[in-house]
CSV table of C-alpha atoms in Angstrom, one decimal:
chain,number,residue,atom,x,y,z
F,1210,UNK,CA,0.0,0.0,0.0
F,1211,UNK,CA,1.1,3.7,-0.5
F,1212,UNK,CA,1.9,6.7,1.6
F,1213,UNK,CA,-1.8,7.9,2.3
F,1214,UNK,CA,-3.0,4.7,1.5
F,1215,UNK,CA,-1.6,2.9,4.5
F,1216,UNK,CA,-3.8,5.1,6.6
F,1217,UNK,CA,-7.1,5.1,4.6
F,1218,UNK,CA,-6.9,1.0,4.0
F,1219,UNK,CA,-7.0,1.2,7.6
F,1220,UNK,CA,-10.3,2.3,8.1
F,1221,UNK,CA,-11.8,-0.6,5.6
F,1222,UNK,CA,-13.7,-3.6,5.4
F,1223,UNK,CA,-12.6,-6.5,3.5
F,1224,UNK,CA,-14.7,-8.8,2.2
F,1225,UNK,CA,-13.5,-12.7,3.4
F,1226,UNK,CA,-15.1,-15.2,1.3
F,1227,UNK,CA,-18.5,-15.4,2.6
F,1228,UNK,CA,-17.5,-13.6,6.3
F,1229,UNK,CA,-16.4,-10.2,6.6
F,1230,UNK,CA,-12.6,-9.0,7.8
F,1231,UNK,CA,-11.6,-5.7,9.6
F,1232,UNK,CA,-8.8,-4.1,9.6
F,1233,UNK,CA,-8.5,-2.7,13.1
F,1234,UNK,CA,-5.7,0.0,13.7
F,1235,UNK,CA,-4.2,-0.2,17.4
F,1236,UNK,CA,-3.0,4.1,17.5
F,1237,UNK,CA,-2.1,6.5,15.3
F,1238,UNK,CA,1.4,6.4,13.4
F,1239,UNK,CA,4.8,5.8,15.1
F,1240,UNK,CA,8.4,5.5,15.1
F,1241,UNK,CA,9.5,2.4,13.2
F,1242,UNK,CA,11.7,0.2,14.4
F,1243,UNK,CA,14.8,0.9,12.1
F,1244,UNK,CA,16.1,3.8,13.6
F,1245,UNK,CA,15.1,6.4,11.5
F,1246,UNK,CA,13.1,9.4,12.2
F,1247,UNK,CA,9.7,10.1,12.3
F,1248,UNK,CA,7.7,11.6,9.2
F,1249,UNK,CA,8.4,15.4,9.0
F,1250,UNK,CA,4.6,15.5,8.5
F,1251,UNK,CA,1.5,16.6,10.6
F,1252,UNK,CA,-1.0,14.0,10.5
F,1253,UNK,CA,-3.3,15.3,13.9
F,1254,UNK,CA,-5.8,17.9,11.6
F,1255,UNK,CA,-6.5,14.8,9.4
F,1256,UNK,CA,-9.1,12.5,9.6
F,1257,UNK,CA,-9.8,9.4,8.1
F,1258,UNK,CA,-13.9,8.3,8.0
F,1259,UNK,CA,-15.9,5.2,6.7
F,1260,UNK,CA,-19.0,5.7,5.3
F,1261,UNK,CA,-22.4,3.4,6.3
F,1262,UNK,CA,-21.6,2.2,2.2
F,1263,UNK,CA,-18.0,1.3,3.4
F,1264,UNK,CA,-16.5,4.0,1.2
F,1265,UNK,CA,-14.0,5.9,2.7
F,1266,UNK,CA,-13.7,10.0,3.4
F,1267,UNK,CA,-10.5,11.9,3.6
F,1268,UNK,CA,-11.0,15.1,5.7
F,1269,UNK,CA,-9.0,18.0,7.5
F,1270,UNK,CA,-5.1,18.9,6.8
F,1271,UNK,CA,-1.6,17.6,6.7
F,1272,UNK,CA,1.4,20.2,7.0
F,1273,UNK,CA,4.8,19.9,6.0
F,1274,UNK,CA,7.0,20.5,8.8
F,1275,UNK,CA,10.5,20.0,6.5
F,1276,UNK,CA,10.3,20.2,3.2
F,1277,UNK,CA,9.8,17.4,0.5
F,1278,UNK,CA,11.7,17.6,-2.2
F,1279,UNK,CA,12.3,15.5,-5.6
F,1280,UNK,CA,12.8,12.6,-6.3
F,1281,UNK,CA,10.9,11.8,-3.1
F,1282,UNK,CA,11.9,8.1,-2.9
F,1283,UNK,CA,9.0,5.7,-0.9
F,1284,UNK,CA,9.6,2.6,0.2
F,1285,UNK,CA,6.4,0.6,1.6
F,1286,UNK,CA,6.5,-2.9,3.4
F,1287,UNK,CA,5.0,-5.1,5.9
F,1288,UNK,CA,6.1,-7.1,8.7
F,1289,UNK,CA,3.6,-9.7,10.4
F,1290,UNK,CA,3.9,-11.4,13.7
F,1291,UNK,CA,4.2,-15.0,13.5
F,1292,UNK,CA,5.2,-17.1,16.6
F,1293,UNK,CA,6.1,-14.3,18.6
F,1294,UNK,CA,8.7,-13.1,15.7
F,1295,UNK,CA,8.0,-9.9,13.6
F,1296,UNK,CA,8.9,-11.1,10.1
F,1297,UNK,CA,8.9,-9.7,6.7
F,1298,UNK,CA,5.3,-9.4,5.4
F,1299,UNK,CA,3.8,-10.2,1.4
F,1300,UNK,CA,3.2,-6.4,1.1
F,1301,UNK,CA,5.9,-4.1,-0.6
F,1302,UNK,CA,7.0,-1.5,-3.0
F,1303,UNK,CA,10.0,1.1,-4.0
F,1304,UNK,CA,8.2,4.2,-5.4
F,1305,UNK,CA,11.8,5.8,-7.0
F,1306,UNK,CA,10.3,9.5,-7.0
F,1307,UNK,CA,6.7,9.7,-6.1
F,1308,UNK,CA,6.8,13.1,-6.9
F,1309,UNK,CA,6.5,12.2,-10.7
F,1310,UNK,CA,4.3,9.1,-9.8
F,1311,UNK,CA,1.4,11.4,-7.8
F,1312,UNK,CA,-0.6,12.5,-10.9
F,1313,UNK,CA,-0.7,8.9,-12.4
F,1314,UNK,CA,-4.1,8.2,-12.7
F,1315,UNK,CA,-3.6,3.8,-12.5
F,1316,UNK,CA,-1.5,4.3,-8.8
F,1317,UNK,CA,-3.9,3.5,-6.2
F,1318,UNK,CA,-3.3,7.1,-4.5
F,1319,UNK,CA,-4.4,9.1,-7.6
F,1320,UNK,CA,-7.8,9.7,-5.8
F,1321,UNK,CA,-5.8,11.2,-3.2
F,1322,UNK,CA,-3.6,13.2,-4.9
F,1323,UNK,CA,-5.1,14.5,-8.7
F,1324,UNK,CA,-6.2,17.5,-6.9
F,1325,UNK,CA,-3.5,18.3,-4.9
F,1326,UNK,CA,-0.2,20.7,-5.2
F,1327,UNK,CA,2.8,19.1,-6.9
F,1328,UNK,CA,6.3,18.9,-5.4
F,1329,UNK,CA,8.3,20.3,-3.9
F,1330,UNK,CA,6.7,20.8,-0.8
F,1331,UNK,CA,7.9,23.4,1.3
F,1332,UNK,CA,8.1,23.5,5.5
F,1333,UNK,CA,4.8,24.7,6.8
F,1334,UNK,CA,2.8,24.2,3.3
F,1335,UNK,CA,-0.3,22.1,4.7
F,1336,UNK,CA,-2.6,20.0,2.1
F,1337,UNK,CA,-6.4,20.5,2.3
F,1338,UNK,CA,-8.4,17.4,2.0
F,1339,UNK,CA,-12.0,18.5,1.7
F,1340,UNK,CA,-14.1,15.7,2.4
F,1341,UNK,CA,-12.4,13.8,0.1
F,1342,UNK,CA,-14.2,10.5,-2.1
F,1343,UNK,CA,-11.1,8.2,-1.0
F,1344,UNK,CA,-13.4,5.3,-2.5
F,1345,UNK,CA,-14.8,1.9,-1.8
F,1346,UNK,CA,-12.1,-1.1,-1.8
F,1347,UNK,CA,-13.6,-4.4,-1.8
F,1348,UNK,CA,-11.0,-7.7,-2.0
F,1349,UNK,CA,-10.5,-10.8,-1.1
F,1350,UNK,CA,-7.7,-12.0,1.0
F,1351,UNK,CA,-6.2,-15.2,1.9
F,1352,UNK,CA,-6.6,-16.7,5.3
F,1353,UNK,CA,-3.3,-16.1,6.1
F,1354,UNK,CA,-3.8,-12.1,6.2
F,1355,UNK,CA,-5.4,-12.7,9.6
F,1356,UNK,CA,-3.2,-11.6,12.7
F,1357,UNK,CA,-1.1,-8.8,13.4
F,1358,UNK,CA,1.0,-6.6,11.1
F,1359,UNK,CA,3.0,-3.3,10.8
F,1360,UNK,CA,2.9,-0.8,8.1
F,1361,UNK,CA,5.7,0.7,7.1
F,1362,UNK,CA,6.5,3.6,4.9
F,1363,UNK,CA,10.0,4.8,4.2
F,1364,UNK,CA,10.8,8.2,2.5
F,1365,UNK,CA,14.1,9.6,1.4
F,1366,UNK,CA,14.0,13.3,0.3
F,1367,UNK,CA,17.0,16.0,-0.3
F,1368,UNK,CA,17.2,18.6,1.8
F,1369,UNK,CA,20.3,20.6,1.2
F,1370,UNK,CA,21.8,18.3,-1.4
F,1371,UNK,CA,21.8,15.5,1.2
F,1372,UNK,CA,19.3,12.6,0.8
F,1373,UNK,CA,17.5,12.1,4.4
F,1374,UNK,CA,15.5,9.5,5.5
F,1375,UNK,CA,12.3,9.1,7.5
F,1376,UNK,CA,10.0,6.6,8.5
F,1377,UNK,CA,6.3,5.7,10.0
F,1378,UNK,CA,4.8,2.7,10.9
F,1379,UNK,CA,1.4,1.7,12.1
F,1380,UNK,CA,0.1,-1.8,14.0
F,1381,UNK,CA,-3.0,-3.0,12.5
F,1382,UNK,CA,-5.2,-6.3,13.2
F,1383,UNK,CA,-6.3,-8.3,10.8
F,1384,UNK,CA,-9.8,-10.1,12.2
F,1385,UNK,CA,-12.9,-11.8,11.2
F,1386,UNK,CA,-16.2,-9.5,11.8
F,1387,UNK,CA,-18.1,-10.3,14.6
């Protein structure tokens, strides 16, 4: 899944043969794991809603708090807990410069991002989402996508003609619907 993506496939319900899975976040983004630093992004104005038809709503802000510059390099992957052991998940993708990828209209985050600015974006610059049609994603998935997982998403931007990285990451549950 990409950037935005992460957070609004979230907030979804998957169809599981004939039962029905949710995706159940535990909190909101955090440090990953790897070291690196957070996301120079303000996610608190921005929130996420699901519809009674199960199509999602993208409303409220995000501001830059260091600027974005191309190429904007992401890197998405999973990790899931099996046996008590966090290991590498089916989920993942290199994104070279998602700057030139965000107006693409087959990426899954075009919905998200047709309407907004282009990079660069600059410190303090904050995004508008006005109740924004994310959409309505339906899929099947395995039995094996039940359990716990972790979302990561790793950017790489210059800032000053050095590349730095940041990353976030979010715990999610996999269940079966009540």
């Amino acid at each position: 899944m990409d950037f935005i993506q992460f957070l609004l496939a979230l907030a979804i319900s998957i169809h599981f043969g004939t039962s029905k899975v949710i995706i159940d976040p535990h909190e909101e983004f955090e440090k990953c794991d790897n070291g690196m630093p957070m996301f120079s992004m303000d996610l608190s104005q921005l929130e996420i809603m699901r519809r009674e038809d199960d199509s999602i709503i993208a409303d409220g802000k995000v501001r830059i708090t260091k600027a974005l510059n191309a190429p904007l390099k992401m890197y998405y992957y999973t990790k899931k807990l099996e046996r008590g052991t966090w290991n590498r998940g089916v989920l993942s993708r290199v994104v070279p410069d998602f700057c030139a990828a965000m107006k693409h209209p087959w990426e899954p985050w075009y919905n998200l991002t047709k309407d907004m600015p282009s990079c660069p974006f600059k410190a303090g610059q904050e995004i508008v989402l006005d109740k924004l049609l994310i959409g309505k994603v339906w899929e099947t998935i395995p039995p094996h996508f039940l359990g716990e997982w972790r979302f990561y998403n790793e950017m790489t931007t210059p800032r000053g003609g050095i590349p730095e990285s940041e990353c976030k990451m979010m715990e999610v549950t996999v269940q079966e619907s009540p």
